[in-house]
PDB file of C-alpha atoms in Angstrom:
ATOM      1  CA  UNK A 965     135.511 146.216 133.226  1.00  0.00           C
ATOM      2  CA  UNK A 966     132.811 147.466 135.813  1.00  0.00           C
ATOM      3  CA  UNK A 967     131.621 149.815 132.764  1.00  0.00           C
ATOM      4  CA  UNK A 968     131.310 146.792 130.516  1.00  0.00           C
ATOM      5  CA  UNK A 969     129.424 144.468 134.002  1.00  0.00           C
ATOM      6  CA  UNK A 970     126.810 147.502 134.506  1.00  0.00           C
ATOM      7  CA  UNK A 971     126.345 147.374 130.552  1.00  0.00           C
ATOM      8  CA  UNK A 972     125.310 143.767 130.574  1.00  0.00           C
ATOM      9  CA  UNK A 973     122.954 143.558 133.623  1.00  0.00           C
ATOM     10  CA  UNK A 974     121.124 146.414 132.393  1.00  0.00           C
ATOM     11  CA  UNK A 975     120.555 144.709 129.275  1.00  0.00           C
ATOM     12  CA  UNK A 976     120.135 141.701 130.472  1.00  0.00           C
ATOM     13  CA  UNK A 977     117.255 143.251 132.665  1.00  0.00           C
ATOM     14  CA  UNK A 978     116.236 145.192 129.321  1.00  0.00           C
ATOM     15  CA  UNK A 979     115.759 141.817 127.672  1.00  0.00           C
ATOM     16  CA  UNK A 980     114.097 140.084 130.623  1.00  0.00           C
ATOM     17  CA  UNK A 981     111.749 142.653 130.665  1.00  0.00           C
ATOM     18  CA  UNK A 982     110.870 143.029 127.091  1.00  0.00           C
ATOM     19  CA  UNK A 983     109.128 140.124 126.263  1.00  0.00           C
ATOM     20  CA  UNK A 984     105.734 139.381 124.724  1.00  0.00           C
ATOM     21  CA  UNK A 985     102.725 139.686 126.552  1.00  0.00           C
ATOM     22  CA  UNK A 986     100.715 137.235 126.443  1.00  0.00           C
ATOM     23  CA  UNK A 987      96.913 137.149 125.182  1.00  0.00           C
ATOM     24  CA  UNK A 988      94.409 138.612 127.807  1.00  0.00           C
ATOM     25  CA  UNK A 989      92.232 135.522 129.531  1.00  0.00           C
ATOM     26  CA  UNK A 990      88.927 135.022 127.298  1.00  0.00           C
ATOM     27  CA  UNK A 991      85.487 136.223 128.831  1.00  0.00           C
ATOM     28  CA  UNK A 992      83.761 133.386 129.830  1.00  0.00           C
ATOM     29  CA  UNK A 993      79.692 134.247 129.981  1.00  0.00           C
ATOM     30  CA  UNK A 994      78.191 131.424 132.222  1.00  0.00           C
ATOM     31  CA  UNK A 995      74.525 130.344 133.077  1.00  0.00           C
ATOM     32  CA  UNK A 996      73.567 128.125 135.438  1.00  0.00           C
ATOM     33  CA  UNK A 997      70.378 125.803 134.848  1.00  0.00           C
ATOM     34  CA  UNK A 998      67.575 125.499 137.383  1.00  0.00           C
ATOM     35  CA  UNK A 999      69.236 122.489 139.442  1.00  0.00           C
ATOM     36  CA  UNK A1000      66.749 118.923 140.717  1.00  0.00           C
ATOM     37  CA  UNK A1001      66.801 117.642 143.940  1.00  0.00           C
ATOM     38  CA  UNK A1002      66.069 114.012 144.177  1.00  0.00           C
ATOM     39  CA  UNK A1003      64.806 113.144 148.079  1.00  0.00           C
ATOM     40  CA  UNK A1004      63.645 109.383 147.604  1.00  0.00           C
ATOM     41  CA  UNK A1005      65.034 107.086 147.477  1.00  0.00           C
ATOM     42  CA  UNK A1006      68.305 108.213 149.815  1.00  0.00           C
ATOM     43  CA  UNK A1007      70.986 109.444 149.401  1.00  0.00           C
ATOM     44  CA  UNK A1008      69.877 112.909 148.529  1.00  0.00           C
ATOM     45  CA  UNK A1009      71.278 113.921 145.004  1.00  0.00           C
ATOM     46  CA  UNK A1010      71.460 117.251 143.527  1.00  0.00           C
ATOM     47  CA  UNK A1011      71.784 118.097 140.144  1.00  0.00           C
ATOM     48  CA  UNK A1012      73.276 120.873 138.556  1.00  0.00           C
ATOM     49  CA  UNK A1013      74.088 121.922 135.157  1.00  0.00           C
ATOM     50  CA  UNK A1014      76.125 125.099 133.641  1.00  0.00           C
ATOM     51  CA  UNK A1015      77.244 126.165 130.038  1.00  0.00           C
ATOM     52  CA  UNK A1016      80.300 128.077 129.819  1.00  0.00           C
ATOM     53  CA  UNK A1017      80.306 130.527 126.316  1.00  0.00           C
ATOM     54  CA  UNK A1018      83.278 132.710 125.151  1.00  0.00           C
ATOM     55  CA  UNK A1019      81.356 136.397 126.184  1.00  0.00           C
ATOM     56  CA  UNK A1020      82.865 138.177 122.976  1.00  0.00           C
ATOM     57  CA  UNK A1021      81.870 135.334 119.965  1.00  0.00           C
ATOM     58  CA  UNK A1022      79.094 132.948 122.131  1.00  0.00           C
ATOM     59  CA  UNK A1023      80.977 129.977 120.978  1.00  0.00           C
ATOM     60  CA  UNK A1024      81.088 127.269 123.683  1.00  0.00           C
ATOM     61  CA  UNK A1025      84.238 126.823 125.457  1.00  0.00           C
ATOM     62  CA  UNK A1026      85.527 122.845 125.928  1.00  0.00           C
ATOM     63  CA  UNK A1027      87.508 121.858 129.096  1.00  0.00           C
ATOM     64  CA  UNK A1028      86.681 124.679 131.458  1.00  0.00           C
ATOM     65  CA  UNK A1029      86.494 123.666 135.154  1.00  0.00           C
ATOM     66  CA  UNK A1030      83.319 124.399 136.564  1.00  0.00           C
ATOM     67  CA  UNK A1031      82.814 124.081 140.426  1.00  0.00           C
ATOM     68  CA  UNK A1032      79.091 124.231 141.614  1.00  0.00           C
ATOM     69  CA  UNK A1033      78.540 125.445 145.491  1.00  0.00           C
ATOM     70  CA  UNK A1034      76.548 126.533 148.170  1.00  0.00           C
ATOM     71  CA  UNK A1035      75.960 129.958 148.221  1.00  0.00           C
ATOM     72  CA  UNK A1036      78.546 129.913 151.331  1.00  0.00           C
ATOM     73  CA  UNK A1037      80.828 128.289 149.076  1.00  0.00           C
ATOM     74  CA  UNK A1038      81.189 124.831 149.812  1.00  0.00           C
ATOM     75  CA  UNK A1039      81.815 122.784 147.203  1.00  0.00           C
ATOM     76  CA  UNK A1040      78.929 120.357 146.159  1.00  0.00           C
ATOM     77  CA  UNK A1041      81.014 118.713 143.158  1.00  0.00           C
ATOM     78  CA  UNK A1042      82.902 119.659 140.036  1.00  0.00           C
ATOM     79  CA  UNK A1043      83.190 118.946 136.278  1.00  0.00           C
ATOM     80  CA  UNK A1044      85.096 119.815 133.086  1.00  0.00           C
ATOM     81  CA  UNK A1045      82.828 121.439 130.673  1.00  0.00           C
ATOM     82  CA  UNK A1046      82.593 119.174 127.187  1.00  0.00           C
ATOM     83  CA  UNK A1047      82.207 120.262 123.317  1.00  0.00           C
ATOM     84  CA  UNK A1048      78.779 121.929 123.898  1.00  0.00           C
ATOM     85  CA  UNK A1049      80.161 124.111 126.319  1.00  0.00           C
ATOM     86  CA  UNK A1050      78.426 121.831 129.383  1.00  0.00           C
ATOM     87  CA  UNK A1051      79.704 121.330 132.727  1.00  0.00           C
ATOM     88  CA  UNK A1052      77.183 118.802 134.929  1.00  0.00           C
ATOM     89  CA  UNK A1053      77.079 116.417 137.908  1.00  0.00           C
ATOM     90  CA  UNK A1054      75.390 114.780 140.827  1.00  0.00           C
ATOM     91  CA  UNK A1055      75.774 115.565 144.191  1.00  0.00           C
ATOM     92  CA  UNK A1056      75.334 113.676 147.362  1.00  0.00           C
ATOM     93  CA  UNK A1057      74.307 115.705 150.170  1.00  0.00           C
ATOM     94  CA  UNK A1058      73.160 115.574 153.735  1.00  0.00           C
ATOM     95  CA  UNK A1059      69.638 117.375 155.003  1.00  0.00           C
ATOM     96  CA  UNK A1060      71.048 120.352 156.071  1.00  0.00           C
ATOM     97  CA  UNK A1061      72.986 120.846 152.609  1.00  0.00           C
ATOM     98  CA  UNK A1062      69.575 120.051 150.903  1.00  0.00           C
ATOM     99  CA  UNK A1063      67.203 122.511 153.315  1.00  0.00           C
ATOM    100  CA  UNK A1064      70.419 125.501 152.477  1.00  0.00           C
ATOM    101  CA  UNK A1065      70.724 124.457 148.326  1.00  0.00           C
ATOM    102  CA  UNK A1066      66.303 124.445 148.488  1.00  0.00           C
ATOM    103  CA  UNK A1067      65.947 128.154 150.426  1.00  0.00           C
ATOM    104  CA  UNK A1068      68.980 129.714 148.921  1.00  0.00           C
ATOM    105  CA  UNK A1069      69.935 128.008 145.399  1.00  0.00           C
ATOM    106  CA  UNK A1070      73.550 127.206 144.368  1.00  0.00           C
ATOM    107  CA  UNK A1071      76.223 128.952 142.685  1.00  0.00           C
ATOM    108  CA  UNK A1072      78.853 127.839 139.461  1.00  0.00           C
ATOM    109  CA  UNK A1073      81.747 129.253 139.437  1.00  0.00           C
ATOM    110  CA  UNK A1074      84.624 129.108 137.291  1.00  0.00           C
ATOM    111  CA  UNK A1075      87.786 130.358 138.730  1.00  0.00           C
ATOM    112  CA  UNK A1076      89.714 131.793 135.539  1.00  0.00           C
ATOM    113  CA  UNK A1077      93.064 130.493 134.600  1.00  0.00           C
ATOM    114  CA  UNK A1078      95.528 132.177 131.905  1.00  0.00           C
ATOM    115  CA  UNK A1079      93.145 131.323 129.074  1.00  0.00           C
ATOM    116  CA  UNK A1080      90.107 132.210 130.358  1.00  0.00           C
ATOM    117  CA  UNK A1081      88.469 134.869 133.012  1.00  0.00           C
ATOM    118  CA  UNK A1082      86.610 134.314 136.188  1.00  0.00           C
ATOM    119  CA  UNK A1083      83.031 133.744 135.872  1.00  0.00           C
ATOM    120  CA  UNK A1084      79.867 133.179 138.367  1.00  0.00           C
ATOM    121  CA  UNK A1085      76.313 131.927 137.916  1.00  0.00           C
ATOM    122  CA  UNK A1086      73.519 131.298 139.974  1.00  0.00           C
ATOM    123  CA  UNK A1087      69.983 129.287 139.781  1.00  0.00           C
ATOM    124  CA  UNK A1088      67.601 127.377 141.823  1.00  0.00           C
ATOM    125  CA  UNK A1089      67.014 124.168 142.560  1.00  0.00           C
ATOM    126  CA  UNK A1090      63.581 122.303 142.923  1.00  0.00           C
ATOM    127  CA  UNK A1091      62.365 118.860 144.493  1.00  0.00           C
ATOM    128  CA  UNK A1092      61.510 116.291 141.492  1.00  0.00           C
TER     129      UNK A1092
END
């Protein structure tokens, strides 16, 4: 009987461990655009805009979430990208956000799930 318990653990463990593996994530190529800075009237906004393409084919991936930051990493705002491939949004931030985002640009960042990799991009931002 022991003989016949050892038997099925190691195949259960056999058939545990066999399984399909599963795709490997899709490259995501991403490029940030040059990001505006709106002063007057307050608040101050930020704009920022990224396009997140499949790095193997160039087609544009839908749905990927797309955080933009500081290059210290705080997040400024986030959005899904849409059919195009286009991730955008406004941010609202204080002087000191503003003086950091103007000397040192921002970053977007996607984080890479089980479909898709990790990707980074950076670009400027100017006063319009």
């Amino acid at each position: 009987m022991r003989a016949f318990i050892a038997f099925l653990a190691t195949a259960t463990i056999l058939f545990a461990t066999s399984s399909t593996a599963s795709a490997a994530p899709v490259p995501v190529q991403l490029v940030a655009e040059t990001g505006t800075a709106k002063v007057i009237p307050t608040p101050i906004e930020i704009h920022m805009e990224a396009f997140a393409r499949n790095a193997t084919n160039g087609a544009n991936m839908n749905n990927v979430l797309v955080s933009f930051r500081t290059t210290t990493g705080n997040v400024l705002c986030t959005d899904h990208t849409d059919s195009g491939g286009k991730a955008s949004c406004d941010a609202e931030v204080d002087q000191t956000q503003l003086v950091l985002v103007l000397l040192l640009g921002f970053d977007a960042v996607v984080t890479g799930t089980a479909d898709y990799g990790p990707a980074t991009a950076h670009n400027s931002v100017r006063i319009v």
